[in-house]
PDB file of C-alpha atoms in Angstrom:
ATOM      1  CA  UNK A   1     -14.961  -9.109  -4.693  1.00 52.00           C
ATOM      2  CA  UNK A   2     -16.974  -6.326  -5.014  1.00 83.00           C
ATOM      3  CA  UNK A   3     -16.982  -3.618  -7.496  1.00 89.00           C
ATOM      4  CA  UNK A   4     -15.147  -0.822  -5.504  1.00 93.00           C
ATOM      5  CA  UNK A   5     -12.499  -2.940  -4.571  1.00 94.00           C
ATOM      6  CA  UNK A   6     -12.387  -4.338  -8.418  1.00 96.00           C
ATOM      7  CA  UNK A   7     -11.773  -1.302  -9.535  1.00 97.00           C
ATOM      8  CA  UNK A   8      -8.871  -0.638  -7.409  1.00 97.00           C
ATOM      9  CA  UNK A   9      -6.711  -3.460  -8.449  1.00 96.00           C
ATOM     10  CA  UNK A  10      -7.950  -2.758 -12.128  1.00 96.00           C
ATOM     11  CA  UNK A  11      -9.159   0.896 -13.385  1.00 97.00           C
ATOM     12  CA  UNK A  12      -7.173   2.593 -10.706  1.00 98.00           C
ATOM     13  CA  UNK A  13      -4.508   0.451 -10.040  1.00 98.00           C
ATOM     14  CA  UNK A  14      -1.853   2.855 -11.386  1.00 98.00           C
ATOM     15  CA  UNK A  15      -3.536   5.850  -9.265  1.00 98.00           C
ATOM     16  CA  UNK A  16      -4.460   4.347  -6.180  1.00 98.00           C
ATOM     17  CA  UNK A  17      -3.366   0.836  -5.463  1.00 98.00           C
ATOM     18  CA  UNK A  18       0.362   1.438  -6.662  1.00 98.00           C
ATOM     19  CA  UNK A  19       0.866   4.926  -5.047  1.00 98.00           C
ATOM     20  CA  UNK A  20      -0.896   3.200  -1.704  1.00 98.00           C
ATOM     21  CA  UNK A  21       1.843   0.533  -1.910  1.00 98.00           C
ATOM     22  CA  UNK A  22       4.978   2.658  -2.792  1.00 97.00           C
ATOM     23  CA  UNK A  23       3.934   5.132   0.043  1.00 98.00           C
ATOM     24  CA  UNK A  24       3.850   2.007   2.206  1.00 98.00           C
ATOM     25  CA  UNK A  25       7.212   0.777   1.579  1.00 97.00           C
ATOM     26  CA  UNK A  26       8.896   4.233   0.479  1.00 97.00           C
ATOM     27  CA  UNK A  27       8.455   5.617   3.954  1.00 97.00           C
ATOM     28  CA  UNK A  28       7.916   2.178   6.338  1.00 97.00           C
ATOM     29  CA  UNK A  29       4.504   2.763   7.601  1.00 98.00           C
ATOM     30  CA  UNK A  30       3.883  -1.055   8.506  1.00 98.00           C
ATOM     31  CA  UNK A  31       6.282  -3.337  10.449  1.00 96.00           C
ATOM     32  CA  UNK A  32       5.482  -7.227  10.814  1.00 96.00           C
ATOM     33  CA  UNK A  33       2.818  -7.713  13.766  1.00 95.00           C
ATOM     34  CA  UNK A  34       1.884  -4.331  13.795  1.00 97.00           C
ATOM     35  CA  UNK A  35      -1.548  -3.421  15.373  1.00 98.00           C
ATOM     36  CA  UNK A  36      -2.808  -0.913  12.718  1.00 98.00           C
ATOM     37  CA  UNK A  37      -6.232   1.792  13.763  1.00 98.00           C
ATOM     38  CA  UNK A  38      -8.077   2.768  10.899  1.00 98.00           C
ATOM     39  CA  UNK A  39      -9.798   5.459  11.750  1.00 96.00           C
ATOM     40  CA  UNK A  40     -12.606   6.412   9.962  1.00 96.00           C
ATOM     41  CA  UNK A  41     -14.753   9.659   9.980  1.00 93.00           C
ATOM     42  CA  UNK A  42     -17.216   8.105   7.197  1.00 94.00           C
ATOM     43  CA  UNK A  43     -15.518  10.567   4.449  1.00 95.00           C
ATOM     44  CA  UNK A  44     -14.490   9.584   0.989  1.00 97.00           C
ATOM     45  CA  UNK A  45     -10.493   9.661   1.994  1.00 97.00           C
ATOM     46  CA  UNK A  46     -10.911   7.354   5.217  1.00 97.00           C
ATOM     47  CA  UNK A  47     -12.973   4.858   3.675  1.00 97.00           C
ATOM     48  CA  UNK A  48     -10.905   4.106   0.537  1.00 98.00           C
ATOM     49  CA  UNK A  49      -8.402   4.033   3.151  1.00 98.00           C
ATOM     50  CA  UNK A  50      -9.831   1.343   5.071  1.00 98.00           C
ATOM     51  CA  UNK A  51     -10.828  -0.494   1.849  1.00 98.00           C
ATOM     52  CA  UNK A  52      -7.081  -0.655   0.847  1.00 98.00           C
ATOM     53  CA  UNK A  53      -6.088  -1.459   4.359  1.00 98.00           C
ATOM     54  CA  UNK A  54      -8.535  -4.176   3.755  1.00 97.00           C
ATOM     55  CA  UNK A  55      -7.406  -5.230   0.750  1.00 97.00           C
ATOM     56  CA  UNK A  56      -3.561  -4.949   1.846  1.00 97.00           C
ATOM     57  CA  UNK A  57      -4.101  -7.127   4.806  1.00 96.00           C
ATOM     58  CA  UNK A  58      -5.360  -9.997   2.768  1.00 94.00           C
ATOM     59  CA  UNK A  59      -2.184  -9.949   0.654  1.00 91.00           C
ATOM     60  CA  UNK A  60       0.549  -9.222   2.858  1.00 92.00           C
ATOM     61  CA  UNK A  61       3.722 -11.143   2.777  1.00 90.00           C
ATOM     62  CA  UNK A  62       3.923 -10.374   6.281  1.00 93.00           C
ATOM     63  CA  UNK A  63       1.177 -10.266   9.162  1.00 94.00           C
ATOM     64  CA  UNK A  64      -0.395  -7.574  11.118  1.00 97.00           C
ATOM     65  CA  UNK A  65      -3.639  -6.895  12.574  1.00 97.00           C
ATOM     66  CA  UNK A  66      -6.516  -4.097  11.762  1.00 98.00           C
ATOM     67  CA  UNK A  67      -8.924  -2.640  13.685  1.00 98.00           C
ATOM     68  CA  UNK A  68     -11.606  -0.419  11.585  1.00 98.00           C
ATOM     69  CA  UNK A  69     -12.426   2.665  13.902  1.00 97.00           C
ATOM     70  CA  UNK A  70     -15.633   4.727  13.776  1.00 95.00           C
ATOM     71  CA  UNK A  71     -15.829   7.468  16.950  1.00 92.00           C
ATOM     72  CA  UNK A  72     -19.121   8.803  16.753  1.00 87.00           C
ATOM     73  CA  UNK A  73     -18.552  12.218  17.934  1.00 87.00           C
ATOM     74  CA  UNK A  74     -21.880  13.033  18.188  1.00 84.00           C
ATOM     75  CA  UNK A  75     -23.500  12.772  14.697  1.00 88.00           C
ATOM     76  CA  UNK A  76     -26.872  13.299  13.607  1.00 87.00           C
ATOM     77  CA  UNK A  77     -28.713  10.650  12.586  1.00 90.00           C
ATOM     78  CA  UNK A  78     -28.146  10.573   9.214  1.00 91.00           C
ATOM     79  CA  UNK A  79     -24.514  10.495   8.726  1.00 91.00           C
ATOM     80  CA  UNK A  80     -24.481   7.940  11.602  1.00 94.00           C
ATOM     81  CA  UNK A  81     -26.388   5.309   8.964  1.00 94.00           C
ATOM     82  CA  UNK A  82     -24.619   6.882   6.180  1.00 95.00           C
ATOM     83  CA  UNK A  83     -21.046   5.278   7.777  1.00 95.00           C
ATOM     84  CA  UNK A  84     -22.809   2.084   8.792  1.00 96.00           C
ATOM     85  CA  UNK A  85     -24.290   1.644   5.502  1.00 97.00           C
ATOM     86  CA  UNK A  86     -21.504   2.651   3.183  1.00 96.00           C
ATOM     87  CA  UNK A  87     -19.202   0.301   5.736  1.00 97.00           C
ATOM     88  CA  UNK A  88     -21.313  -2.488   4.804  1.00 96.00           C
ATOM     89  CA  UNK A  89     -21.297  -1.923   0.955  1.00 96.00           C
ATOM     90  CA  UNK A  90     -17.671  -1.935   0.966  1.00 96.00           C
ATOM     91  CA  UNK A  91     -17.564  -5.010   3.539  1.00 96.00           C
ATOM     92  CA  UNK A  92     -15.757  -3.259   5.964  1.00 97.00           C
ATOM     93  CA  UNK A  93     -16.154  -4.427   9.363  1.00 97.00           C
ATOM     94  CA  UNK A  94     -15.952  -1.294  11.378  1.00 97.00           C
ATOM     95  CA  UNK A  95     -16.342  -0.878  15.689  1.00 95.00           C
ATOM     96  CA  UNK A  96     -17.363   2.154  16.617  1.00 93.00           C
ATOM     97  CA  UNK A  97     -17.492   4.035  20.142  1.00 92.00           C
ATOM     98  CA  UNK A  98     -19.419   7.040  21.034  1.00 87.00           C
ATOM     99  CA  UNK A  99     -17.812  10.573  22.347  1.00 87.00           C
ATOM    100  CA  UNK A 100     -19.936  13.892  23.333  1.00 80.00           C
ATOM    101  CA  UNK A 101     -17.131  15.843  21.410  1.00 81.00           C
ATOM    102  CA  UNK A 102     -19.509  17.629  19.494  1.00 80.00           C
ATOM    103  CA  UNK A 103     -22.087  18.721  22.756  1.00 71.00           C
ATOM    104  CA  UNK A 104     -18.588  20.018  24.319  1.00 77.00           C
ATOM    105  CA  UNK A 105     -17.002  22.036  21.222  1.00 72.00           C
ATOM    106  CA  UNK A 106     -20.433  23.297  20.337  1.00 70.00           C
ATOM    107  CA  UNK A 107     -20.715  25.249  23.725  1.00 72.00           C
ATOM    108  CA  UNK A 108     -17.146  26.498  23.415  1.00 71.00           C
ATOM    109  CA  UNK A 109     -17.230  30.134  21.629  1.00 67.00           C
ATOM    110  CA  UNK A 110     -12.917  30.247  21.738  1.00 71.00           C
ATOM    111  CA  UNK A 111     -11.961  28.228  18.675  1.00 67.00           C
ATOM    112  CA  UNK A 112     -14.151  25.501  18.945  1.00 70.00           C
ATOM    113  CA  UNK A 113     -12.445  23.965  15.505  1.00 71.00           C
ATOM    114  CA  UNK A 114      -9.014  23.610  17.238  1.00 72.00           C
ATOM    115  CA  UNK A 115     -10.485  21.634  20.515  1.00 77.00           C
ATOM    116  CA  UNK A 116     -12.833  19.587  18.654  1.00 79.00           C
ATOM    117  CA  UNK A 117      -9.712  18.302  16.394  1.00 79.00           C
ATOM    118  CA  UNK A 118      -7.339  18.002  19.605  1.00 82.00           C
ATOM    119  CA  UNK A 119     -10.526  15.981  21.560  1.00 86.00           C
ATOM    120  CA  UNK A 120     -11.140  13.880  18.731  1.00 84.00           C
ATOM    121  CA  UNK A 121      -7.401  13.229  18.175  1.00 86.00           C
ATOM    122  CA  UNK A 122      -7.112  11.940  21.811  1.00 88.00           C
ATOM    123  CA  UNK A 123      -9.934   9.900  21.808  1.00 89.00           C
ATOM    124  CA  UNK A 124      -8.769   8.057  18.889  1.00 93.00           C
ATOM    125  CA  UNK A 125      -5.230   7.421  19.994  1.00 93.00           C
ATOM    126  CA  UNK A 126      -6.629   6.659  23.846  1.00 93.00           C
ATOM    127  CA  UNK A 127      -9.157   4.242  22.096  1.00 94.00           C
ATOM    128  CA  UNK A 128      -6.679   2.889  19.591  1.00 95.00           C
ATOM    129  CA  UNK A 129      -4.486   1.910  22.800  1.00 94.00           C
ATOM    130  CA  UNK A 130      -7.125   0.154  24.680  1.00 94.00           C
ATOM    131  CA  UNK A 131      -7.661  -1.614  21.531  1.00 95.00           C
ATOM    132  CA  UNK A 132      -3.897  -3.250  21.792  1.00 96.00           C
ATOM    133  CA  UNK A 133      -3.048  -0.652  18.509  1.00 97.00           C
ATOM    134  CA  UNK A 134       0.358   0.281  17.875  1.00 97.00           C
ATOM    135  CA  UNK A 135      -0.452   2.619  14.994  1.00 98.00           C
ATOM    136  CA  UNK A 136      -3.491   4.800  13.557  1.00 97.00           C
ATOM    137  CA  UNK A 137      -3.974   4.916  10.249  1.00 98.00           C
ATOM    138  CA  UNK A 138      -5.233   8.728   8.940  1.00 97.00           C
ATOM    139  CA  UNK A 139      -6.498   9.360   5.417  1.00 97.00           C
ATOM    140  CA  UNK A 140      -4.651  12.496   4.867  1.00 97.00           C
ATOM    141  CA  UNK A 141      -3.869  12.432   0.713  1.00 97.00           C
ATOM    142  CA  UNK A 142      -1.310  13.756  -1.361  1.00 98.00           C
ATOM    143  CA  UNK A 143      -3.354  16.507  -2.111  1.00 96.00           C
ATOM    144  CA  UNK A 144      -3.428  17.164   1.877  1.00 95.00           C
ATOM    145  CA  UNK A 145       0.204  17.488   1.773  1.00 97.00           C
ATOM    146  CA  UNK A 146       0.417  19.796  -1.211  1.00 96.00           C
ATOM    147  CA  UNK A 147      -2.282  22.427   0.261  1.00 95.00           C
ATOM    148  CA  UNK A 148      -0.894  22.242   4.056  1.00 94.00           C
ATOM    149  CA  UNK A 149       2.339  23.516   2.950  1.00 95.00           C
ATOM    150  CA  UNK A 150       1.373  26.190   0.520  1.00 95.00           C
ATOM    151  CA  UNK A 151      -1.122  26.956   3.285  1.00 93.00           C
ATOM    152  CA  UNK A 152       1.747  27.268   5.787  1.00 93.00           C
ATOM    153  CA  UNK A 153       4.095  29.659   3.539  1.00 93.00           C
ATOM    154  CA  UNK A 154       1.071  31.874   2.300  1.00 93.00           C
ATOM    155  CA  UNK A 155      -0.859  32.109   5.534  1.00 91.00           C
ATOM    156  CA  UNK A 156       1.453  30.944   8.412  1.00 91.00           C
ATOM    157  CA  UNK A 157       4.255  31.918   7.228  1.00 92.00           C
ATOM    158  CA  UNK A 158       6.578  29.346   7.541  1.00 91.00           C
ATOM    159  CA  UNK A 159       7.806  26.301   5.454  1.00 92.00           C
ATOM    160  CA  UNK A 160       6.220  23.060   6.822  1.00 91.00           C
ATOM    161  CA  UNK A 161       5.234  19.487   5.920  1.00 93.00           C
ATOM    162  CA  UNK A 162       3.583  17.114   6.784  1.00 95.00           C
ATOM    163  CA  UNK A 163       5.188  13.934   7.241  1.00 97.00           C
ATOM    164  CA  UNK A 164       3.830  10.209   6.179  1.00 98.00           C
ATOM    165  CA  UNK A 165       3.843   8.886   9.656  1.00 98.00           C
ATOM    166  CA  UNK A 166       4.809  10.564  13.336  1.00 96.00           C
ATOM    167  CA  UNK A 167       5.613   9.393  16.890  1.00 96.00           C
ATOM    168  CA  UNK A 168       2.449  10.279  19.017  1.00 93.00           C
ATOM    169  CA  UNK A 169       3.982  12.658  21.722  1.00 90.00           C
ATOM    170  CA  UNK A 170       1.110  11.817  24.543  1.00 89.00           C
ATOM    171  CA  UNK A 171       0.795   7.867  24.047  1.00 92.00           C
ATOM    172  CA  UNK A 172       3.364   6.241  24.317  1.00 91.00           C
ATOM    173  CA  UNK A 173       4.681   3.650  22.176  1.00 92.00           C
ATOM    174  CA  UNK A 174       2.073   4.980  19.196  1.00 96.00           C
ATOM    175  CA  UNK A 175       2.704   6.117  16.141  1.00 97.00           C
ATOM    176  CA  UNK A 176       0.285   7.891  13.462  1.00 97.00           C
ATOM    177  CA  UNK A 177       0.746   6.825   9.482  1.00 98.00           C
ATOM    178  CA  UNK A 178      -1.034   8.452   6.431  1.00 98.00           C
ATOM    179  CA  UNK A 179      -0.676   5.562   3.225  1.00 98.00           C
ATOM    180  CA  UNK A 180      -2.711   8.060   1.554  1.00 98.00           C
ATOM    181  CA  UNK A 181       0.473   9.688   0.891  1.00 98.00           C
ATOM    182  CA  UNK A 182       0.768   9.407  -2.451  1.00 98.00           C
ATOM    183  CA  UNK A 183      -2.908   9.356  -3.752  1.00 98.00           C
ATOM    184  CA  UNK A 184      -4.355  12.386  -5.593  1.00 97.00           C
ATOM    185  CA  UNK A 185      -7.701  13.873  -3.923  1.00 96.00           C
ATOM    186  CA  UNK A 186      -8.743  13.890  -7.638  1.00 96.00           C
ATOM    187  CA  UNK A 187      -8.138  10.103  -8.472  1.00 98.00           C
ATOM    188  CA  UNK A 188      -9.530   9.708  -4.893  1.00 98.00           C
ATOM    189  CA  UNK A 189     -13.400  11.519  -6.366  1.00 97.00           C
ATOM    190  CA  UNK A 190     -13.042   9.382  -9.754  1.00 98.00           C
ATOM    191  CA  UNK A 191     -13.151   6.017  -8.014  1.00 98.00           C
ATOM    192  CA  UNK A 192     -16.414   7.444  -5.541  1.00 97.00           C
ATOM    193  CA  UNK A 193     -17.894   8.308  -8.358  1.00 97.00           C
ATOM    194  CA  UNK A 194     -17.102   5.370 -10.478  1.00 97.00           C
ATOM    195  CA  UNK A 195     -18.272   3.591  -8.087  1.00 97.00           C
ATOM    196  CA  UNK A 196     -21.483   5.478  -7.737  1.00 96.00           C
ATOM    197  CA  UNK A 197     -20.761   5.959  -3.815  1.00 96.00           C
ATOM    198  CA  UNK A 198     -21.725   9.168  -1.942  1.00 95.00           C
ATOM    199  CA  UNK A 199     -20.210   9.481   1.616  1.00 95.00           C
ATOM    200  CA  UNK A 200     -20.625  12.195   4.259  1.00 92.00           C
ATOM    201  CA  UNK A 201     -18.826  15.147   3.903  1.00 79.00           C
ATOM    202  CA  UNK A 202     -18.446  17.587   7.149  1.00 64.00           C
ATOM    203  CA  UNK A 203     -20.346  16.536   9.952  1.00 60.00           C
ATOM    204  CA  UNK A 204     -19.466  19.150  12.194  1.00 61.00           C
ATOM    205  CA  UNK A 205     -22.587  21.106  13.534  1.00 54.00           C
ATOM    206  CA  UNK A 206     -20.491  24.493  12.422  1.00 54.00           C
ATOM    207  CA  UNK A 207     -20.954  23.574   9.283  1.00 50.00           C
ATOM    208  CA  UNK A 208     -23.830  21.866   8.754  1.00 48.00           C
ATOM    209  CA  UNK A 209     -25.608  24.546   7.120  1.00 43.00           C
ATOM    210  CA  UNK A 210     -22.410  25.774   4.931  1.00 40.00           C
ATOM    211  CA  UNK A 211     -22.443  25.412   0.837  1.00 38.00           C
ATOM    212  CA  UNK A 212     -19.685  22.723   0.328  1.00 39.00           C
ATOM    213  CA  UNK A 213     -17.881  22.487  -2.685  1.00 42.00           C
ATOM    214  CA  UNK A 214     -17.213  19.507  -4.999  1.00 43.00           C
ATOM    215  CA  UNK A 215     -13.913  18.423  -3.055  1.00 43.00           C
ATOM    216  CA  UNK A 216     -16.522  18.550   0.207  1.00 43.00           C
ATOM    217  CA  UNK A 217     -15.111  21.317   1.723  1.00 43.00           C
ATOM    218  CA  UNK A 218     -16.399  24.455   3.403  1.00 41.00           C
ATOM    219  CA  UNK A 219     -15.288  27.706   2.517  1.00 51.00           C
ATOM    220  CA  UNK A 220     -11.844  28.346   4.419  1.00 79.00           C
ATOM    221  CA  UNK A 221      -8.058  29.181   3.678  1.00 87.00           C
ATOM    222  CA  UNK A 222      -8.332  25.440   2.097  1.00 87.00           C
ATOM    223  CA  UNK A 223     -10.423  26.189  -0.881  1.00 90.00           C
ATOM    224  CA  UNK A 224      -8.267  29.249  -1.479  1.00 93.00           C
ATOM    225  CA  UNK A 225      -5.777  27.086  -1.842  1.00 94.00           C
ATOM    226  CA  UNK A 226      -7.387  24.743  -4.046  1.00 93.00           C
ATOM    227  CA  UNK A 227      -7.720  27.520  -6.357  1.00 95.00           C
ATOM    228  CA  UNK A 228      -4.693  28.761  -6.148  1.00 95.00           C
ATOM    229  CA  UNK A 229      -2.918  25.353  -6.805  1.00 96.00           C
ATOM    230  CA  UNK A 230      -5.460  24.892  -9.682  1.00 95.00           C
ATOM    231  CA  UNK A 231      -4.081  28.507 -11.318  1.00 96.00           C
ATOM    232  CA  UNK A 232      -0.906  27.312 -10.800  1.00 96.00           C
ATOM    233  CA  UNK A 233      -1.591  24.150 -13.119  1.00 96.00           C
ATOM    234  CA  UNK A 234      -2.986  25.894 -15.822  1.00 96.00           C
ATOM    235  CA  UNK A 235       0.552  27.430 -16.632  1.00 97.00           C
ATOM    236  CA  UNK A 236       2.242  24.556 -15.016  1.00 97.00           C
ATOM    237  CA  UNK A 237       0.435  21.096 -15.026  1.00 95.00           C
ATOM    238  CA  UNK A 238       3.844  19.461 -12.689  1.00 96.00           C
ATOM    239  CA  UNK A 239       3.279  22.202 -10.057  1.00 96.00           C
ATOM    240  CA  UNK A 240       1.551  20.095  -7.324  1.00 96.00           C
ATOM    241  CA  UNK A 241       4.594  17.351  -8.317  1.00 97.00           C
ATOM    242  CA  UNK A 242       7.181  19.830  -7.692  1.00 97.00           C
ATOM    243  CA  UNK A 243       6.102  21.117  -4.540  1.00 96.00           C
ATOM    244  CA  UNK A 244       6.029  17.506  -3.426  1.00 96.00           C
ATOM    245  CA  UNK A 245       9.131  16.198  -4.618  1.00 96.00           C
ATOM    246  CA  UNK A 246      10.816  19.910  -3.002  1.00 95.00           C
ATOM    247  CA  UNK A 247       9.906  18.303   0.187  1.00 95.00           C
ATOM    248  CA  UNK A 248      12.116  15.277  -0.772  1.00 94.00           C
ATOM    249  CA  UNK A 249      14.853  17.662  -1.530  1.00 94.00           C
ATOM    250  CA  UNK A 250      15.309  20.342   0.980  1.00 92.00           C
ATOM    251  CA  UNK A 251      18.416  22.124   1.410  1.00 92.00           C
ATOM    252  CA  UNK A 252      19.071  23.597   4.387  1.00 89.00           C
ATOM    253  CA  UNK A 253      22.530  25.519   3.441  1.00 90.00           C
ATOM    254  CA  UNK A 254      20.355  28.062   1.735  1.00 93.00           C
ATOM    255  CA  UNK A 255      18.030  29.039   4.860  1.00 92.00           C
ATOM    256  CA  UNK A 256      17.809  31.717   6.975  1.00 94.00           C
ATOM    257  CA  UNK A 257      16.786  30.247  10.193  1.00 94.00           C
ATOM    258  CA  UNK A 258      14.978  26.810  10.676  1.00 92.00           C
ATOM    259  CA  UNK A 259      13.953  25.237  13.769  1.00 91.00           C
ATOM    260  CA  UNK A 260      14.920  21.185  14.661  1.00 90.00           C
ATOM    261  CA  UNK A 261      13.532  19.049  17.491  1.00 89.00           C
ATOM    262  CA  UNK A 262      11.892  22.330  18.860  1.00 89.00           C
ATOM    263  CA  UNK A 263      15.588  24.557  18.648  1.00 94.00           C
ATOM    264  CA  UNK A 264      15.340  27.428  16.354  1.00 94.00           C
ATOM    265  CA  UNK A 265      18.885  28.089  14.392  1.00 94.00           C
ATOM    266  CA  UNK A 266      20.763  29.723  11.989  1.00 95.00           C
ATOM    267  CA  UNK A 267      22.883  30.300   8.968  1.00 92.00           C
ATOM    268  CA  UNK A 268      25.317  32.623  11.004  1.00 94.00           C
ATOM    269  CA  UNK A 269      25.674  29.786  13.374  1.00 91.00           C
ATOM    270  CA  UNK A 270      28.252  27.966  10.835  1.00 87.00           C
ATOM    271  CA  UNK A 271      29.421  31.131   9.136  1.00 90.00           C
ATOM    272  CA  UNK A 272      32.811  31.282  10.174  1.00 78.00           C
ATOM    273  CA  UNK A 273      33.590  27.873   9.982  1.00 69.00           C
TER     274      UNK A 273
END
């Protein structure tokens, strides 16, 4: 057992291992005979996810398969080598496949980030299905859930959560799961720093020259949202958990309008019932 894995089971058991297991069980993310494709970008979140899934695969009381997949969208040599070195260090047997996504999106002036995200997700689904997987696992964590919810309210004028699992709309029989759903980003950072690990941050050519923050993000609405949450926590330390719990305690009877299955509904529909 290497140091990074040992620390998950000991020092970080309460804040990483247990929340990971709770998410898998509470949201029914894994079933017997699943074949999960763990998608590794090379950042701290996906590398921790890969390690956790590897440990669960060893300790699970039911059989399932795991493939650790790295899609190279056109990384520079430094980032490519860093991913390979970290995989070796953490004893994760990765499978790498190459695409030309960065070359394509770099030449696009209109919404290159949106196009890149769609192409990356599509390529991952296609490769995972080719490898016989029925689920792909991504490294979105508790803090992503909170920030995405708040960003939707503040900048998108909508109440929209990030679910722990989704059915794929374009790849029949495929599901997306988020096993880090209950793990805080600060605890992932603490695990990384405790083990003196370094991971790639943002490998995109558009942001290579932008100064990144301590959480590995470039200047963006997400950074602004992180700062808002940080300030709110000074007044109420439980604010993140309150936002998270509110996603499990939604009262539609108090909403003016809401969408379900793509259809918009109004509280007036049931006004005279």
